[in-house]
Short mmCIF file of N, CA and C in Angstrom, two decimals:
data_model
loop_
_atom_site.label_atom_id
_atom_site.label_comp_id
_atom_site.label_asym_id
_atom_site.label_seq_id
_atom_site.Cartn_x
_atom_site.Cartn_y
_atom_site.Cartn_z
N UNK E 1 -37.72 -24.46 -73.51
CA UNK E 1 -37.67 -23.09 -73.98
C UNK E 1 -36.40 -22.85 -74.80
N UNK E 2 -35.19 -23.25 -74.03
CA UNK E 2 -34.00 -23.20 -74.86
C UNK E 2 -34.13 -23.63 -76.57
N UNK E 3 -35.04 -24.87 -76.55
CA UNK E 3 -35.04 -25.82 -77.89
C UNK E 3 -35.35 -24.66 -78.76
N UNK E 4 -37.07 -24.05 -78.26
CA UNK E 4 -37.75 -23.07 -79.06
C UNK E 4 -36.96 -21.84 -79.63
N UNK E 5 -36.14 -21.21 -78.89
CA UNK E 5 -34.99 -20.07 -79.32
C UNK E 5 -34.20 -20.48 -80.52
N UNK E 6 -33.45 -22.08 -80.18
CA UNK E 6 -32.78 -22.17 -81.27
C UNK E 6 -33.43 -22.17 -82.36
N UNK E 7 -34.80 -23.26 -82.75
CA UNK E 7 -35.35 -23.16 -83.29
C UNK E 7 -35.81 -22.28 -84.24
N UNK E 8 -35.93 -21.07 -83.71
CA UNK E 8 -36.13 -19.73 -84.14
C UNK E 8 -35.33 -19.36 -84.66
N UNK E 9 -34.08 -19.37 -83.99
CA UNK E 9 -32.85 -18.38 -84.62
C UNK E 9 -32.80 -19.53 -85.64
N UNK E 10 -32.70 -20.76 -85.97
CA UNK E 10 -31.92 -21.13 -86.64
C UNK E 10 -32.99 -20.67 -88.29
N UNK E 11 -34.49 -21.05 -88.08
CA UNK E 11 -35.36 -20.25 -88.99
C UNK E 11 -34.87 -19.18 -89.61
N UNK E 12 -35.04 -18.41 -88.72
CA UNK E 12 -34.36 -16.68 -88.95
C UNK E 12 -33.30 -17.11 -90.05
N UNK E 13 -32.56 -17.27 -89.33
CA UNK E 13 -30.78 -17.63 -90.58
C UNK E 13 -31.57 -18.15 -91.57
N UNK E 14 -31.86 -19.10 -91.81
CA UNK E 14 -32.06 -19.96 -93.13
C UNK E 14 -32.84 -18.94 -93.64
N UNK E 15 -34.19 -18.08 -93.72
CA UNK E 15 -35.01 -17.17 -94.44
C UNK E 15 -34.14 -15.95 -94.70
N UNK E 16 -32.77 -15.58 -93.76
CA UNK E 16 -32.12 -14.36 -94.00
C UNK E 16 -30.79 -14.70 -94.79
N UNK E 17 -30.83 -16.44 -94.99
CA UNK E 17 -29.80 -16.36 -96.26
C UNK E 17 -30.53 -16.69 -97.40
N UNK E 18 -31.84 -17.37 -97.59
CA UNK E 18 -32.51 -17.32 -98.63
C UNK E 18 -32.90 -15.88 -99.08
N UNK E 19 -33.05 -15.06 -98.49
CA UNK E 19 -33.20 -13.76 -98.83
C UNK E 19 -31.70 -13.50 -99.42
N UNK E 20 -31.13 -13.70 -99.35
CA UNK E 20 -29.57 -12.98 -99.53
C UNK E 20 -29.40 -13.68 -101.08
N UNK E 21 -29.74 -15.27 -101.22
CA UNK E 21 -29.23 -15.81 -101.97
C UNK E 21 -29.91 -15.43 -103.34
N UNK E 22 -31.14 -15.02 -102.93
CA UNK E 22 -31.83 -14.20 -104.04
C UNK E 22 -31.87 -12.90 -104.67
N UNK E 23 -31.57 -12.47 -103.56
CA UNK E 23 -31.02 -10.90 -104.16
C UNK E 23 -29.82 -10.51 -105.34
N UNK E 24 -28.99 -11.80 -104.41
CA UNK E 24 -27.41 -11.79 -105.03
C UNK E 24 -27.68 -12.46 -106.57
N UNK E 25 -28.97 -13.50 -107.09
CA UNK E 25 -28.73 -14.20 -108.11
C UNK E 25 -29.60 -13.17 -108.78
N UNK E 26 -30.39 -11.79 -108.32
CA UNK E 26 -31.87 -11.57 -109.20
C UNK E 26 -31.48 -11.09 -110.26
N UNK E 27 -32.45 -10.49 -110.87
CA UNK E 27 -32.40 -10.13 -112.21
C UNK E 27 -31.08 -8.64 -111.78
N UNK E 28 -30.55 -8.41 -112.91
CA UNK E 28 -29.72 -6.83 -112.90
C UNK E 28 -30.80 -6.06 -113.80
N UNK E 29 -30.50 -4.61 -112.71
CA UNK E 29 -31.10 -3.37 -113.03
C UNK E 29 -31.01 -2.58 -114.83
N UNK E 30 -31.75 -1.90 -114.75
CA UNK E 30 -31.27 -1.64 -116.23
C UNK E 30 -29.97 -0.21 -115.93
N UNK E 31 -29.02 -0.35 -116.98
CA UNK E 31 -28.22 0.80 -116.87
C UNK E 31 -26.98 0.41 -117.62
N UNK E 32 -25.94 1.01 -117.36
CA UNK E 32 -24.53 0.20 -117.98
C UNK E 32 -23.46 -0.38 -118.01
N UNK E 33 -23.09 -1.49 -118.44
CA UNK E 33 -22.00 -2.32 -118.22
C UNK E 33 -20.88 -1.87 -119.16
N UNK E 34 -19.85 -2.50 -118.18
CA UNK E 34 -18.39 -2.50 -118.66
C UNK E 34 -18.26 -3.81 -119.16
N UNK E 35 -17.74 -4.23 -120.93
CA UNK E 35 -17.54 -5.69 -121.09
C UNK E 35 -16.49 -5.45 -122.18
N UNK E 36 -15.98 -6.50 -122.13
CA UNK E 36 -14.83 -6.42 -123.54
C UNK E 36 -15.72 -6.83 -124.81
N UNK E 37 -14.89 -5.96 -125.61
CA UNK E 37 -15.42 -6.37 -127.23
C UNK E 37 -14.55 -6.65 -128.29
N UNK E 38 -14.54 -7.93 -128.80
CA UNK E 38 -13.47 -8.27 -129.58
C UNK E 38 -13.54 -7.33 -130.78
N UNK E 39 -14.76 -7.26 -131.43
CA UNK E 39 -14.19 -6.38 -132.69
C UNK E 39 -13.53 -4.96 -132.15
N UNK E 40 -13.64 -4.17 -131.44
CA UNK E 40 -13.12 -2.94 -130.97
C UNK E 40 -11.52 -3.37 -129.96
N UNK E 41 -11.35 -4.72 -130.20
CA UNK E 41 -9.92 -5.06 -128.87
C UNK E 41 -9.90 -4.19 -127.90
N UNK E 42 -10.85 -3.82 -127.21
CA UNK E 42 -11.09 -2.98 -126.04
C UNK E 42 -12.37 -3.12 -125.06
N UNK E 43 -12.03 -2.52 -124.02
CA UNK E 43 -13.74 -2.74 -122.98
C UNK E 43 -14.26 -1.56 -123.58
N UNK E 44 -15.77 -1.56 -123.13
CA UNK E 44 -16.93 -0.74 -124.01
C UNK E 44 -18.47 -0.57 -123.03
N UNK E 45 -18.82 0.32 -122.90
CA UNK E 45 -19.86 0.53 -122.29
C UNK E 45 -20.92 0.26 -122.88
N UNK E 46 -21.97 -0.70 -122.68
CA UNK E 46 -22.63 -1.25 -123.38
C UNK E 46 -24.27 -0.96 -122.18
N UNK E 47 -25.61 -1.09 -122.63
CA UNK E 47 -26.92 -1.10 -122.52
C UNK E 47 -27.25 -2.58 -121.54
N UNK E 48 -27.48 -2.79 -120.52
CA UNK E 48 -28.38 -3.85 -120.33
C UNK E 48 -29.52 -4.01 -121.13
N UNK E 49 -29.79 -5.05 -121.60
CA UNK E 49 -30.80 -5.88 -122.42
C UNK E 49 -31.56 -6.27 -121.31
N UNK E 50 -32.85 -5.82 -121.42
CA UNK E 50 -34.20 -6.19 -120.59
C UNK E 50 -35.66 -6.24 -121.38
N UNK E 51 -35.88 -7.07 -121.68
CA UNK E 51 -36.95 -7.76 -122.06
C UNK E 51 -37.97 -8.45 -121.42
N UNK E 52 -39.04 -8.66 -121.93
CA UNK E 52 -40.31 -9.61 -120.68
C UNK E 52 -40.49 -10.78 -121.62
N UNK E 53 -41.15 -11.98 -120.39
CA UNK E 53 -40.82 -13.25 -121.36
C UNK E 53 -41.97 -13.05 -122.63
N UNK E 54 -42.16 -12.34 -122.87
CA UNK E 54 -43.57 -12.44 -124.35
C UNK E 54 -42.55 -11.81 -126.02
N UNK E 55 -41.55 -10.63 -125.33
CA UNK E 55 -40.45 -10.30 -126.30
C UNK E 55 -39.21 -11.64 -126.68
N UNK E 56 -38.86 -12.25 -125.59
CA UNK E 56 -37.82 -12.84 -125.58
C UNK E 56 -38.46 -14.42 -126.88
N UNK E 57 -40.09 -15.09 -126.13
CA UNK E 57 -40.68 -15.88 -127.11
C UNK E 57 -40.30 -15.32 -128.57
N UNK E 58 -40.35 -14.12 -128.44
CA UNK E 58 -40.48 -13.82 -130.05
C UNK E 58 -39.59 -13.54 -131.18
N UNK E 59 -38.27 -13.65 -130.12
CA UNK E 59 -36.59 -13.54 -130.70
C UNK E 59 -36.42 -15.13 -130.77
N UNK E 60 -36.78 -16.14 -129.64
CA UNK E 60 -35.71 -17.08 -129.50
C UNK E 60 -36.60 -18.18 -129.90
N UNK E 61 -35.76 -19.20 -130.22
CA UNK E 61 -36.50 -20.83 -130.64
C UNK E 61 -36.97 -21.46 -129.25
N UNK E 62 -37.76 -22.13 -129.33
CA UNK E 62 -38.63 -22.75 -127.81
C UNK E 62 -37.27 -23.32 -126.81
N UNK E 63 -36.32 -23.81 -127.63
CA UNK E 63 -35.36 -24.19 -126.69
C UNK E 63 -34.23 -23.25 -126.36
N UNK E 64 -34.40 -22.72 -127.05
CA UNK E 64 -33.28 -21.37 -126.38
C UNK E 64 -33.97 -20.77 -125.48
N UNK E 65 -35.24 -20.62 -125.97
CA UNK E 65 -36.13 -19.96 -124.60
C UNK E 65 -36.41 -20.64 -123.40
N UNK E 66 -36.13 -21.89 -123.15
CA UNK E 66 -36.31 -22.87 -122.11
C UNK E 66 -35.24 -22.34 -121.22
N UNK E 67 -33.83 -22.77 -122.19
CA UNK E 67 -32.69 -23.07 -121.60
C UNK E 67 -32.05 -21.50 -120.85
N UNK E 68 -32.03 -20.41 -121.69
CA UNK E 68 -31.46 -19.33 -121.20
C UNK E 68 -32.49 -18.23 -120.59
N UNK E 69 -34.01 -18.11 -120.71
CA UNK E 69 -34.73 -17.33 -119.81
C UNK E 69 -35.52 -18.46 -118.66
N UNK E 70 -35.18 -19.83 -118.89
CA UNK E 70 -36.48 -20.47 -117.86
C UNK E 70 -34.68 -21.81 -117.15
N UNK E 71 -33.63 -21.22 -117.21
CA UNK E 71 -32.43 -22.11 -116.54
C UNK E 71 -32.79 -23.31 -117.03
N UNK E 72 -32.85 -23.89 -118.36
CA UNK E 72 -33.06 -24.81 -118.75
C UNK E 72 -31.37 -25.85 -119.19
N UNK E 73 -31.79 -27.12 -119.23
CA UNK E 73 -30.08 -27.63 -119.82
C UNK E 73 -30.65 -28.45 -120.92
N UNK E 74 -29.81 -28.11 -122.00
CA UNK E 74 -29.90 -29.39 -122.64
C UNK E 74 -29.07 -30.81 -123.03
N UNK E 75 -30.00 -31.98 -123.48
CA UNK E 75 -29.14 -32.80 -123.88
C UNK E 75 -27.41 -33.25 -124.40
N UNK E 76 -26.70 -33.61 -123.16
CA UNK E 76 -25.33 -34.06 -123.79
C UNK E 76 -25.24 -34.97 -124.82
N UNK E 77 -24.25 -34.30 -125.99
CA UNK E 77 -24.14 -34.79 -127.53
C UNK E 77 -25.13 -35.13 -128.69
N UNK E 78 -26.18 -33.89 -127.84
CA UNK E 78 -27.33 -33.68 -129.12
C UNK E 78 -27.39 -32.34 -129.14
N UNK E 79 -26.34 -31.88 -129.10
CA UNK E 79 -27.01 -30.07 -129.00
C UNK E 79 -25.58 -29.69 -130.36
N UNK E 80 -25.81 -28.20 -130.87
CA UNK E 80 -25.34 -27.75 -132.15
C UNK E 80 -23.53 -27.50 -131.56
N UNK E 81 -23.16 -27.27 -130.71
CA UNK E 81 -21.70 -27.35 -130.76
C UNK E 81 -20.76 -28.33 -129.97
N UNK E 82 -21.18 -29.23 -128.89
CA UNK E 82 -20.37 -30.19 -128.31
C UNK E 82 -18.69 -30.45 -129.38
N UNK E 83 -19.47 -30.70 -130.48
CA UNK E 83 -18.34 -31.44 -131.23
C UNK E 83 -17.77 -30.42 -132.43
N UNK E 84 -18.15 -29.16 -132.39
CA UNK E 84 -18.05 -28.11 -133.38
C UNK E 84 -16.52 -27.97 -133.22
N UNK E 85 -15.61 -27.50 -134.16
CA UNK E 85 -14.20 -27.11 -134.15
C UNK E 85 -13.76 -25.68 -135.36
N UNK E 86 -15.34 -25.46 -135.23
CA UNK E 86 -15.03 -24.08 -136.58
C UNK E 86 -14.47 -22.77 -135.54
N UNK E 87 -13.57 -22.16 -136.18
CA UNK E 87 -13.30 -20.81 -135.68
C UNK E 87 -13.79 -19.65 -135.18
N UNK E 88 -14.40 -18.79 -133.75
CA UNK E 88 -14.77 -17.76 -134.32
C UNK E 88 -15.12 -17.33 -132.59
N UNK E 89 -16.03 -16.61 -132.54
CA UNK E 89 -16.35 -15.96 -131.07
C UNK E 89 -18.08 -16.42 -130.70
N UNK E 90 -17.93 -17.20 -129.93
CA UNK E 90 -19.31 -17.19 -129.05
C UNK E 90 -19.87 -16.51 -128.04
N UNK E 91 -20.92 -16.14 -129.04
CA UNK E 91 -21.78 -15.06 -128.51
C UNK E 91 -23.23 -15.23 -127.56
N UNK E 92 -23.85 -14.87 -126.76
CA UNK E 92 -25.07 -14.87 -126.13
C UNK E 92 -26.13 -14.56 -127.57
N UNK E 93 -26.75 -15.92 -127.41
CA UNK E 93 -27.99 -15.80 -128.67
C UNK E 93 -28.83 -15.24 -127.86
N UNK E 94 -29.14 -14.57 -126.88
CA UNK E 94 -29.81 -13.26 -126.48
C UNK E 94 -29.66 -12.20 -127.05
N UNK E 95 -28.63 -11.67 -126.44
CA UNK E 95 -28.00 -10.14 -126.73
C UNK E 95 -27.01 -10.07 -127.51
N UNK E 96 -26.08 -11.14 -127.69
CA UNK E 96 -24.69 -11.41 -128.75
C UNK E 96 -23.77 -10.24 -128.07
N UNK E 97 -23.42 -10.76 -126.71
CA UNK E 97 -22.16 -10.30 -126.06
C UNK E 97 -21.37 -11.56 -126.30
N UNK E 98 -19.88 -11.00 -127.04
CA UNK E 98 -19.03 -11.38 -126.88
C UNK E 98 -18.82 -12.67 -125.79
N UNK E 99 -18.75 -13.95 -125.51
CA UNK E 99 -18.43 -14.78 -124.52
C UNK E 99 -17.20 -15.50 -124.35
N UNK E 100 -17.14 -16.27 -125.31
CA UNK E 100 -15.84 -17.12 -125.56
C UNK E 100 -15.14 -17.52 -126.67
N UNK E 101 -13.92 -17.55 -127.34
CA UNK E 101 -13.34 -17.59 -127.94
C UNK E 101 -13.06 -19.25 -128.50
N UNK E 102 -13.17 -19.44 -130.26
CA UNK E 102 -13.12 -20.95 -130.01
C UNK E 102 -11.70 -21.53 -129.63
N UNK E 103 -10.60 -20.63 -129.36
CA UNK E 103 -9.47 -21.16 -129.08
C UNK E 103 -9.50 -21.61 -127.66
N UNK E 104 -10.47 -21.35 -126.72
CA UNK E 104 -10.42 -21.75 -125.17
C UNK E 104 -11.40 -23.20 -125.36
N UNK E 105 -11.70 -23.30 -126.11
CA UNK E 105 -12.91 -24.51 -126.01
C UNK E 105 -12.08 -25.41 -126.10
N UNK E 106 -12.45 -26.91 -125.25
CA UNK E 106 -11.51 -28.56 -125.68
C UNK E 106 -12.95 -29.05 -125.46
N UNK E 107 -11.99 -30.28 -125.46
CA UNK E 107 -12.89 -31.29 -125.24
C UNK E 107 -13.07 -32.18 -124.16
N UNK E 108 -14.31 -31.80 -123.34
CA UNK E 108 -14.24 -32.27 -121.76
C UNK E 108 -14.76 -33.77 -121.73
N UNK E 109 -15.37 -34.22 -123.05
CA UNK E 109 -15.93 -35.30 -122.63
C UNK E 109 -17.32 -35.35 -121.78
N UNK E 110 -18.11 -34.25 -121.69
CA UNK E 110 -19.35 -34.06 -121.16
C UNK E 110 -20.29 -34.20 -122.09
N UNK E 111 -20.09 -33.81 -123.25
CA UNK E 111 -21.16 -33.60 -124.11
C UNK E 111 -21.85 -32.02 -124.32
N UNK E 112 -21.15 -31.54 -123.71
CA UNK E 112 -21.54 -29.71 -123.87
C UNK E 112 -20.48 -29.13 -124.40
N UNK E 113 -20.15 -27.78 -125.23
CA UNK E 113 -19.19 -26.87 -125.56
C UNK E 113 -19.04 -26.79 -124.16
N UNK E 114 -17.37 -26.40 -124.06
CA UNK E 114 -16.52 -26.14 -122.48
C UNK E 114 -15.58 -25.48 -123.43
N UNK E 115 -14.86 -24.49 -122.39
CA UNK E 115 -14.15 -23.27 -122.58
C UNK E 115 -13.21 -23.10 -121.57
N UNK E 116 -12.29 -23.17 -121.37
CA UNK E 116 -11.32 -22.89 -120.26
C UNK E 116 -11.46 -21.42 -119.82
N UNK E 117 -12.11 -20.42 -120.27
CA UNK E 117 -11.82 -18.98 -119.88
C UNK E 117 -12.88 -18.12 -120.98
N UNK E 118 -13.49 -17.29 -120.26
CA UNK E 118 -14.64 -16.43 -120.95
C UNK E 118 -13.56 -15.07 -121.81
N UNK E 119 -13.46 -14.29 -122.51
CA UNK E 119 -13.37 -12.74 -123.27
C UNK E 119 -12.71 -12.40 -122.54
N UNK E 120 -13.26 -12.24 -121.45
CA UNK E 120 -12.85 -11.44 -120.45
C UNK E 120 -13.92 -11.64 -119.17
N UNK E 121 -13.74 -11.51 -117.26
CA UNK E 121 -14.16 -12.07 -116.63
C UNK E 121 -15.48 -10.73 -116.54
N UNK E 122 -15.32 -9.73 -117.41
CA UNK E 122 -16.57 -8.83 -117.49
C UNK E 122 -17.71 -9.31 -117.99
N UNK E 123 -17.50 -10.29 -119.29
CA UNK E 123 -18.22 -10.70 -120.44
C UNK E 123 -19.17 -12.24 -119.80
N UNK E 124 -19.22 -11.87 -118.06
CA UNK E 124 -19.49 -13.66 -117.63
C UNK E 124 -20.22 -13.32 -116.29
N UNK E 125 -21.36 -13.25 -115.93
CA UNK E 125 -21.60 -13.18 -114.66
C UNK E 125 -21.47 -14.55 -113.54
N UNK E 126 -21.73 -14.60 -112.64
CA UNK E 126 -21.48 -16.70 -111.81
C UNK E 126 -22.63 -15.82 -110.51
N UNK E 127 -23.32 -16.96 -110.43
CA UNK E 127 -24.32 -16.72 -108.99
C UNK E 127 -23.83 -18.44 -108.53
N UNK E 128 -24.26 -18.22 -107.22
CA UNK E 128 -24.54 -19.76 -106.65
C UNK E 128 -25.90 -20.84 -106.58
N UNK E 129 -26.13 -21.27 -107.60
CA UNK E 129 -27.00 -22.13 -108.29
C UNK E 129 -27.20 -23.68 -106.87
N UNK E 130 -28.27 -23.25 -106.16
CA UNK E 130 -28.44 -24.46 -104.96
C UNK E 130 -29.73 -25.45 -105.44
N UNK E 131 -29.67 -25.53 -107.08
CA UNK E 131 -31.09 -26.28 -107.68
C UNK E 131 -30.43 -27.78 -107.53
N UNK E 132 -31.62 -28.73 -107.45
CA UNK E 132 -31.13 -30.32 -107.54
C UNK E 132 -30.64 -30.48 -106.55
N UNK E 133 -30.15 -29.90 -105.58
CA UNK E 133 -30.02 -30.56 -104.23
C UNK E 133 -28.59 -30.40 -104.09
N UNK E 134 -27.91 -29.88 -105.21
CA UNK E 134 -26.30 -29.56 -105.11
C UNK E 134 -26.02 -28.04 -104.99
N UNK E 135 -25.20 -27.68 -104.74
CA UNK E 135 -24.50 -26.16 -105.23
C UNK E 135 -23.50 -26.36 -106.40
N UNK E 136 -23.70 -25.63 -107.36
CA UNK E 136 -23.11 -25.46 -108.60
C UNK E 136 -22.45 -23.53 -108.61
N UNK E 137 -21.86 -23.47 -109.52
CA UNK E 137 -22.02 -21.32 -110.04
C UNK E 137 -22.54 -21.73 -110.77
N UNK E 138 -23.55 -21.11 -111.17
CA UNK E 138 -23.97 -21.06 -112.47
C UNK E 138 -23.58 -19.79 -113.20
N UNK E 139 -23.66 -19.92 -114.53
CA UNK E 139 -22.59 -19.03 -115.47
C UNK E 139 -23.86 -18.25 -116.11
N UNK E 140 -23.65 -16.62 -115.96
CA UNK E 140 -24.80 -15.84 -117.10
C UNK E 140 -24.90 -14.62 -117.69
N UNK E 141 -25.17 -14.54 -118.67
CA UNK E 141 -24.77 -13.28 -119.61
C UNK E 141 -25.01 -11.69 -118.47
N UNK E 142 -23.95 -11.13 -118.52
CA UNK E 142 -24.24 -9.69 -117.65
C UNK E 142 -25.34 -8.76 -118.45
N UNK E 143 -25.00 -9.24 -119.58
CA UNK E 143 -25.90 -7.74 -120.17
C UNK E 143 -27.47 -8.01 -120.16
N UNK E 144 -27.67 -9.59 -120.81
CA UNK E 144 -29.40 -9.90 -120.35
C UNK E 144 -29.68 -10.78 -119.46
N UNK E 145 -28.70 -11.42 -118.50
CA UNK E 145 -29.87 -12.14 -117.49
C UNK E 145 -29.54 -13.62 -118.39
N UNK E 146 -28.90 -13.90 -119.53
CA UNK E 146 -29.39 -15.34 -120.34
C UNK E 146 -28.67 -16.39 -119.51
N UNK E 147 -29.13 -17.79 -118.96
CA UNK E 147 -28.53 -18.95 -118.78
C UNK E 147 -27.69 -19.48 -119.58
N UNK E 148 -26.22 -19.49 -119.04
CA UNK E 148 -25.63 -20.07 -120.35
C UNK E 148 -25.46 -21.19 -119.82
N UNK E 149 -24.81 -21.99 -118.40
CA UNK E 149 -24.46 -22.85 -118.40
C UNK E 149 -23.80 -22.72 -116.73
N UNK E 150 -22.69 -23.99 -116.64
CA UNK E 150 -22.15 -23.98 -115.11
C UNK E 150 -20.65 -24.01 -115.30
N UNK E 151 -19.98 -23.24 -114.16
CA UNK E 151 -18.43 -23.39 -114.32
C UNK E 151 -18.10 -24.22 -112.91
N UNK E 152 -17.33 -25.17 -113.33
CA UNK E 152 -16.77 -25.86 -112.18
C UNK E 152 -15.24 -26.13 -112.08
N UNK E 153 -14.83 -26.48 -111.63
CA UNK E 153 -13.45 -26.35 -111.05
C UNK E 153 -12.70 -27.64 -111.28
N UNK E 154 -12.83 -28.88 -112.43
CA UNK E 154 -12.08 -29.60 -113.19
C UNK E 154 -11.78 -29.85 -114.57
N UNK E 155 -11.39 -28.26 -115.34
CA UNK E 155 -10.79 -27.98 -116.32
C UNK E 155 -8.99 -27.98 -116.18
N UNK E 156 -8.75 -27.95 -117.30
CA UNK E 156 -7.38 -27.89 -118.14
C UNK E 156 -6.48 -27.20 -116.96
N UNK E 157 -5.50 -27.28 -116.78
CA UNK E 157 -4.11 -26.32 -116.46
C UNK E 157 -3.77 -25.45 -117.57
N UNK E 158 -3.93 -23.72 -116.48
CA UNK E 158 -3.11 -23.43 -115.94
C UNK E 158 -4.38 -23.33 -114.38
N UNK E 159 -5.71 -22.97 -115.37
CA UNK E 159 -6.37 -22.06 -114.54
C UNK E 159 -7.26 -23.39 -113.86
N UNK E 160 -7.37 -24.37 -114.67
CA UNK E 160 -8.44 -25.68 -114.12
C UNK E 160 -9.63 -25.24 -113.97
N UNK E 161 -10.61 -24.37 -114.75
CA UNK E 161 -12.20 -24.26 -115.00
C UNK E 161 -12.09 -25.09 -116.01
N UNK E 162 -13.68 -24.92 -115.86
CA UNK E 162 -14.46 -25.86 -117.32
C UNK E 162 -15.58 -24.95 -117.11
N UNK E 163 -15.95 -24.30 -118.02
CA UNK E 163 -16.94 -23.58 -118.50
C UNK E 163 -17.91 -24.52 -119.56
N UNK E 164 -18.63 -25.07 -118.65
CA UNK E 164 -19.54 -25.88 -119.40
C UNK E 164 -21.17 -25.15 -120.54
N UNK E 165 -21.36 -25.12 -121.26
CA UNK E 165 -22.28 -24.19 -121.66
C UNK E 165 -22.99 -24.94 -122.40
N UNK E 166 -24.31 -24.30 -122.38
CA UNK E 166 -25.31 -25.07 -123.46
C UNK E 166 -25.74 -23.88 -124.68
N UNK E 167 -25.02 -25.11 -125.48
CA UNK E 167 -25.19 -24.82 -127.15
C UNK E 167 -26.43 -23.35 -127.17
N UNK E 168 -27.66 -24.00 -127.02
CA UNK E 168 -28.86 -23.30 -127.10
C UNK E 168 -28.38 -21.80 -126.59
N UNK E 169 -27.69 -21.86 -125.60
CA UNK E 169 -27.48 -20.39 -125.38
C UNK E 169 -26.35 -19.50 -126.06
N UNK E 170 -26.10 -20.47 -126.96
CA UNK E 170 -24.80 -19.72 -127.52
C UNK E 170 -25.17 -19.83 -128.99
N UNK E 171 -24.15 -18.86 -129.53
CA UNK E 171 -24.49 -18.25 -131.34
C UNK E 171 -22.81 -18.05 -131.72
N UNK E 172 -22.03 -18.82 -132.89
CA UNK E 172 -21.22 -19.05 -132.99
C UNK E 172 -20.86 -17.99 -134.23
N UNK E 173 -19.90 -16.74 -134.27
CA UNK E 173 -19.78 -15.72 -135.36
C UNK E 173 -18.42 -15.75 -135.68
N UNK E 174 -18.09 -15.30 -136.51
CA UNK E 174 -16.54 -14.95 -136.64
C UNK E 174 -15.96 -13.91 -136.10
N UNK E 175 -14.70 -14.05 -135.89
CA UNK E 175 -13.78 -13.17 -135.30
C UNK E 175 -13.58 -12.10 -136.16
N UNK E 176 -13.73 -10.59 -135.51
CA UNK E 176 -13.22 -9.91 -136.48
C UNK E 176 -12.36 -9.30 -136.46
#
């Protein structure tokens, strides 16, 4: 009888943190965010972007649509910025929030754009990503929900992230 209790409770837990772990990663409500905006050098109240996947097909290329509405990754050192060194602000090719600056980007040697530090920590949502059998954060646009990528914890000094991101989810503009 004892076995059966634990049994139970231990059920219970595991369905009442899978419940938790989903809530905490789901989609955000529609309404408004606080994010920084480089052209205005200030934070700005901005619209959640909510779309259904039949709108989003019809903005994005099949692989942007894989990668940032279906958590898709792509290929290391075949994707449009790994090795890019042009100037300017990367944006969510969703919604084009502000993300990262090309002065935080190096070179990690992964084969993905990496960034030591997002705009600002408004401009970046992180859930706990338990896909593949690991725990990762995974990294994602606040305003639509887009997959950008994973931040892990063997980047550069001072701060030691690596903001790993896939190209596909990102749109490279100038600073203004």
């Amino acid at each position: 009888m004892g076995k059966g209790i634990l049994f139970i409770g231990l059920f219970l837990c595991t369905v009442a943190a899978g419940i938790a772990a989903t809530s905490i990663a789901g989609p955000q409500k529609p309404g408004l965010i606080r994010v920084y905006s480089v052209e205005k050098k200030g934070y700005v109240m901005t619209e959640r972007v909510i779309k259904s996947d039949v709108e989003w097909r019809k903005q994005l290329t099949p692989e942007q649509f894989r990668v940032t509405r279906k958590k898709g990754t792509e290929k290391p050192f075949a994707n449009e910025y790994w090795n890019n060194h042009e100037k300017g602000i990367y944006r969510c090719v969703c919604c084009g929030l502000d993300l990262y600056r090309s002065d935080a980007k190096f070179e990690s040697g992964t084969g993905w754009p990496s960034f030591t530090a997002p705009v600002a920590t408004e401009n970046i949502r992180t859930v706990k990503d338990r896909s593949f059998f690991q725990v990762r954060t995974e990294v994602l646009c606040p305003r639509c929900d887009a997959h950008l990528g994973h931040v892990f914890d063997d980047g550069p000094k001072p701060a030691g992230l690596r903001y790993c991101m896939n190209s596909a989810s990102l749109r490279l503009g100038t600073e203004c």
